[in-house]
Amino acid sequence: MTGRTWLLVTAASAPSFGEHDWFAELLPVPDELALRDRVAIVSWPDRGVDRRSVLAGTATVTKLSRETRALRLRHRVAPVPGHEISVTSLGPRLAAARGWSVQRRFDVLGVLRLISERDFALIEEALLETAHAFGPSPKRPAHRRPRTPGRRALIAGRASVTGSHGGRPR
């Protein structure tokens, strides 16, 4: 996938990706930001019992309005409720969070910052790992044998000759 990767730190507790779209209003929208760019979202609330920074998910930019300073983000990976991942648990591997402190919190809030592809992959991998371990079970069982021929067989036109399950032509 092409495009850049960004990091967005919000003051709200984990945004809800329940409806698959999330809107964000930012003061400075970077000129480099484009559609289909990927955004890692970190939630860092300043009130409440738990004030640590946690991974709130990853999303893709689907709509961008520079005049109204609004973004529409479509979720890619959402966190599992009750199994939040702290940014500090990723340790020094996450280069984008090095040097974060409570005093520097206001410097990183609400600003899109470019991050490396490696940092984005680390965030998304941590979210996916938790989702696979603690998320809901699949609604349908996995098929032992595919129901349709492979993509290459469909393109080559062999699916109509051999049938969908590799049978003999008649």
Short mmCIF file of C-alpha atoms in Angstrom, two decimals:
data_model
loop_
_atom_site.label_atom_id
_atom_site.label_comp_id
_atom_site.label_asym_id
_atom_site.label_seq_id
_atom_site.Cartn_x
_atom_site.Cartn_y
_atom_site.Cartn_z
CA MET A 1 0.00 0.00 0.00
CA THR A 2 1.31 3.40 -0.87
CA GLY A 3 0.97 6.52 1.19
CA ARG A 4 2.47 7.93 4.30
CA THR A 5 2.02 6.93 7.91
CA TRP A 6 1.04 9.41 10.62
CA LEU A 7 0.56 9.52 14.37
CA LEU A 8 -2.35 11.35 16.01
CA VAL A 9 -2.51 11.81 19.79
CA THR A 10 -5.96 12.67 21.16
CA ALA A 11 -6.98 13.85 24.62
CA ALA A 12 -10.20 11.84 24.49
CA SER A 13 -10.35 8.39 25.93
CA ALA A 14 -10.25 5.78 23.16
CA PRO A 15 -12.40 6.96 20.24
CA SER A 16 -15.26 4.71 19.21
CA PHE A 17 -14.81 2.93 15.92
CA GLY A 18 -18.17 1.22 16.32
CA GLU A 19 -19.59 2.73 13.16
CA HIS A 20 -16.34 2.27 11.24
CA ASP A 21 -15.90 6.00 10.58
CA TRP A 22 -14.43 8.57 12.89
CA PHE A 23 -14.23 12.29 12.34
CA ALA A 24 -11.39 14.42 13.63
CA GLU A 25 -10.99 18.18 13.60
CA LEU A 26 -7.40 19.38 13.62
CA LEU A 27 -6.03 22.89 13.76
CA PRO A 28 -3.15 22.43 11.34
CA VAL A 29 -3.87 19.91 8.58
CA PRO A 30 -0.48 19.10 7.04
CA ASP A 31 -0.10 19.82 3.33
CA GLU A 32 1.50 16.39 2.83
CA LEU A 33 -1.58 14.56 4.13
CA ALA A 34 -3.43 12.75 1.36
CA LEU A 35 -6.25 10.29 0.92
CA ARG A 36 -5.38 6.67 1.75
CA ASP A 37 -2.66 7.72 4.19
CA ARG A 38 -2.65 5.59 7.33
CA VAL A 39 -2.97 7.06 10.82
CA ALA A 40 -2.09 5.46 14.15
CA ILE A 41 -4.19 6.93 16.95
CA VAL A 42 -3.02 7.19 20.56
CA SER A 43 -5.36 8.21 23.36
CA TRP A 44 -3.75 10.22 26.17
CA PRO A 45 -6.44 11.58 28.55
CA ASP A 46 -5.54 14.15 31.19
CA ARG A 47 -8.38 13.32 33.58
CA GLY A 48 -9.72 10.24 35.23
CA VAL A 49 -8.17 7.31 36.99
CA ASP A 50 -6.06 6.07 34.11
CA ARG A 51 -4.00 8.88 32.59
CA ARG A 52 -1.54 6.76 30.63
CA SER A 53 -1.24 6.86 26.86
CA VAL A 54 -2.81 3.84 25.16
CA LEU A 55 -3.11 2.68 21.56
CA ALA A 56 -6.57 3.62 20.30
CA GLY A 57 -6.36 2.02 16.87
CA THR A 58 -5.28 2.55 13.31
CA ALA A 59 -7.25 4.13 10.50
CA THR A 60 -7.09 5.22 6.88
CA VAL A 61 -7.88 8.75 5.68
CA THR A 62 -11.00 8.49 3.50
CA LYS A 63 -12.02 12.14 3.30
CA LEU A 64 -10.03 15.31 3.75
CA SER A 65 -11.29 18.90 3.93
CA ARG A 66 -8.62 21.53 4.44
CA GLU A 67 -11.17 24.38 4.63
CA THR A 68 -13.04 22.93 7.60
CA ARG A 69 -9.92 21.20 8.98
CA ALA A 70 -11.81 17.90 9.18
CA LEU A 71 -10.76 14.35 8.43
CA ARG A 72 -12.83 11.24 8.05
CA LEU A 73 -10.93 8.19 9.21
CA ARG A 74 -12.03 4.64 8.44
CA HIS A 75 -10.85 2.15 11.00
CA ARG A 76 -8.35 -0.57 10.16
CA VAL A 77 -7.69 -2.12 13.57
CA ALA A 78 -9.55 -1.25 16.77
CA PRO A 79 -8.48 -2.20 20.30
CA VAL A 80 -10.26 -4.89 22.28
CA PRO A 81 -12.21 -3.33 25.18
CA GLY A 82 -10.66 -4.22 28.51
CA HIS A 83 -7.28 -5.08 26.95
CA GLU A 84 -5.79 -1.68 26.24
CA ILE A 85 -2.14 -1.54 25.20
CA SER A 86 -0.02 1.10 26.88
CA VAL A 87 2.44 2.99 24.69
CA THR A 88 5.13 2.43 27.32
CA SER A 89 4.68 -1.34 26.96
CA LEU A 90 6.18 -1.09 23.46
CA GLY A 91 9.34 0.29 25.01
CA PRO A 92 12.12 1.94 23.02
CA ARG A 93 11.10 0.05 19.86
CA LEU A 94 8.49 2.76 19.20
CA ALA A 95 10.69 5.63 18.07
CA ALA A 96 7.79 8.08 17.72
CA ALA A 97 7.10 7.99 21.48
CA ARG A 98 10.64 8.47 22.71
CA GLY A 99 10.92 11.44 25.02
CA TRP A 100 7.20 11.66 25.80
CA SER A 101 6.46 12.98 29.25
CA VAL A 102 3.54 14.61 31.02
CA GLN A 103 5.22 18.00 30.54
CA ARG A 104 5.48 17.47 26.76
CA ARG A 105 1.92 16.15 26.44
CA PHE A 106 0.49 19.40 25.07
CA ASP A 107 3.17 19.52 22.35
CA VAL A 108 1.99 16.26 20.79
CA LEU A 109 -1.79 16.58 21.32
CA GLY A 110 -3.98 17.03 18.23
CA VAL A 111 -1.08 17.30 15.79
CA LEU A 112 -0.50 14.84 12.97
CA ARG A 113 3.15 13.82 12.89
CA LEU A 114 4.87 11.71 10.27
CA ILE A 115 6.14 8.40 11.63
CA SER A 116 8.13 5.63 10.05
CA GLU A 117 6.54 2.63 8.40
CA ARG A 118 8.24 0.48 11.04
CA ASP A 119 6.55 2.37 13.91
CA PHE A 120 3.15 2.07 12.24
CA ALA A 121 3.67 -1.66 11.67
CA LEU A 122 4.69 -2.09 15.32
CA ILE A 123 1.51 -0.35 16.54
CA GLU A 124 -0.76 -2.28 14.20
CA GLU A 125 0.96 -5.59 15.00
CA ALA A 126 0.47 -5.04 18.76
CA LEU A 127 -3.22 -4.26 18.24
CA LEU A 128 -3.74 -7.29 15.98
CA GLU A 129 -1.93 -9.60 18.37
CA THR A 130 -4.22 -8.55 21.21
CA ALA A 131 -7.30 -8.79 18.97
CA HIS A 132 -6.42 -12.35 17.96
CA ALA A 133 -5.77 -13.35 21.57
CA PHE A 134 -8.71 -11.66 23.31
CA GLY A 135 -11.15 -10.62 20.58
CA PRO A 136 -14.40 -12.31 19.66
CA SER A 137 -14.29 -15.72 18.05
CA PRO A 138 -15.04 -16.03 14.33
CA LYS A 139 -18.72 -16.28 13.45
CA ARG A 140 -18.19 -18.88 10.73
CA PRO A 141 -15.88 -21.88 10.69
CA ALA A 142 -12.96 -21.98 8.27
CA HIS A 143 -13.56 -24.01 5.12
CA ARG A 144 -11.45 -27.10 4.59
CA ARG A 145 -11.59 -26.70 0.85
CA PRO A 146 -12.17 -23.44 -1.02
CA ARG A 147 -15.61 -23.10 -2.56
CA THR A 148 -14.46 -21.27 -5.65
CA PRO A 149 -11.45 -21.73 -7.88
CA GLY A 150 -8.46 -19.54 -7.33
CA ARG A 151 -8.07 -16.13 -8.86
CA ARG A 152 -5.55 -17.32 -11.44
CA ALA A 153 -7.86 -20.09 -12.59
CA LEU A 154 -10.66 -17.59 -13.07
CA ILE A 155 -8.44 -15.22 -15.03
CA ALA A 156 -7.08 -18.00 -17.27
CA GLY A 157 -10.60 -19.24 -18.00
CA ARG A 158 -9.92 -22.73 -16.66
CA ALA A 159 -12.75 -22.52 -14.15
CA SER A 160 -15.41 -23.05 -16.79
CA VAL A 161 -13.59 -26.06 -18.27
CA THR A 162 -12.66 -27.93 -15.12
CA GLY A 163 -15.51 -26.84 -12.90
CA SER A 164 -15.21 -25.14 -9.56
CA HIS A 165 -13.83 -28.18 -7.73
CA GLY A 166 -11.39 -29.51 -10.33
CA GLY A 167 -13.73 -32.06 -11.88
CA ARG A 168 -13.33 -33.52 -15.36
CA PRO A 169 -14.76 -31.59 -18.31
CA ARG A 170 -17.80 -33.23 -19.95
#
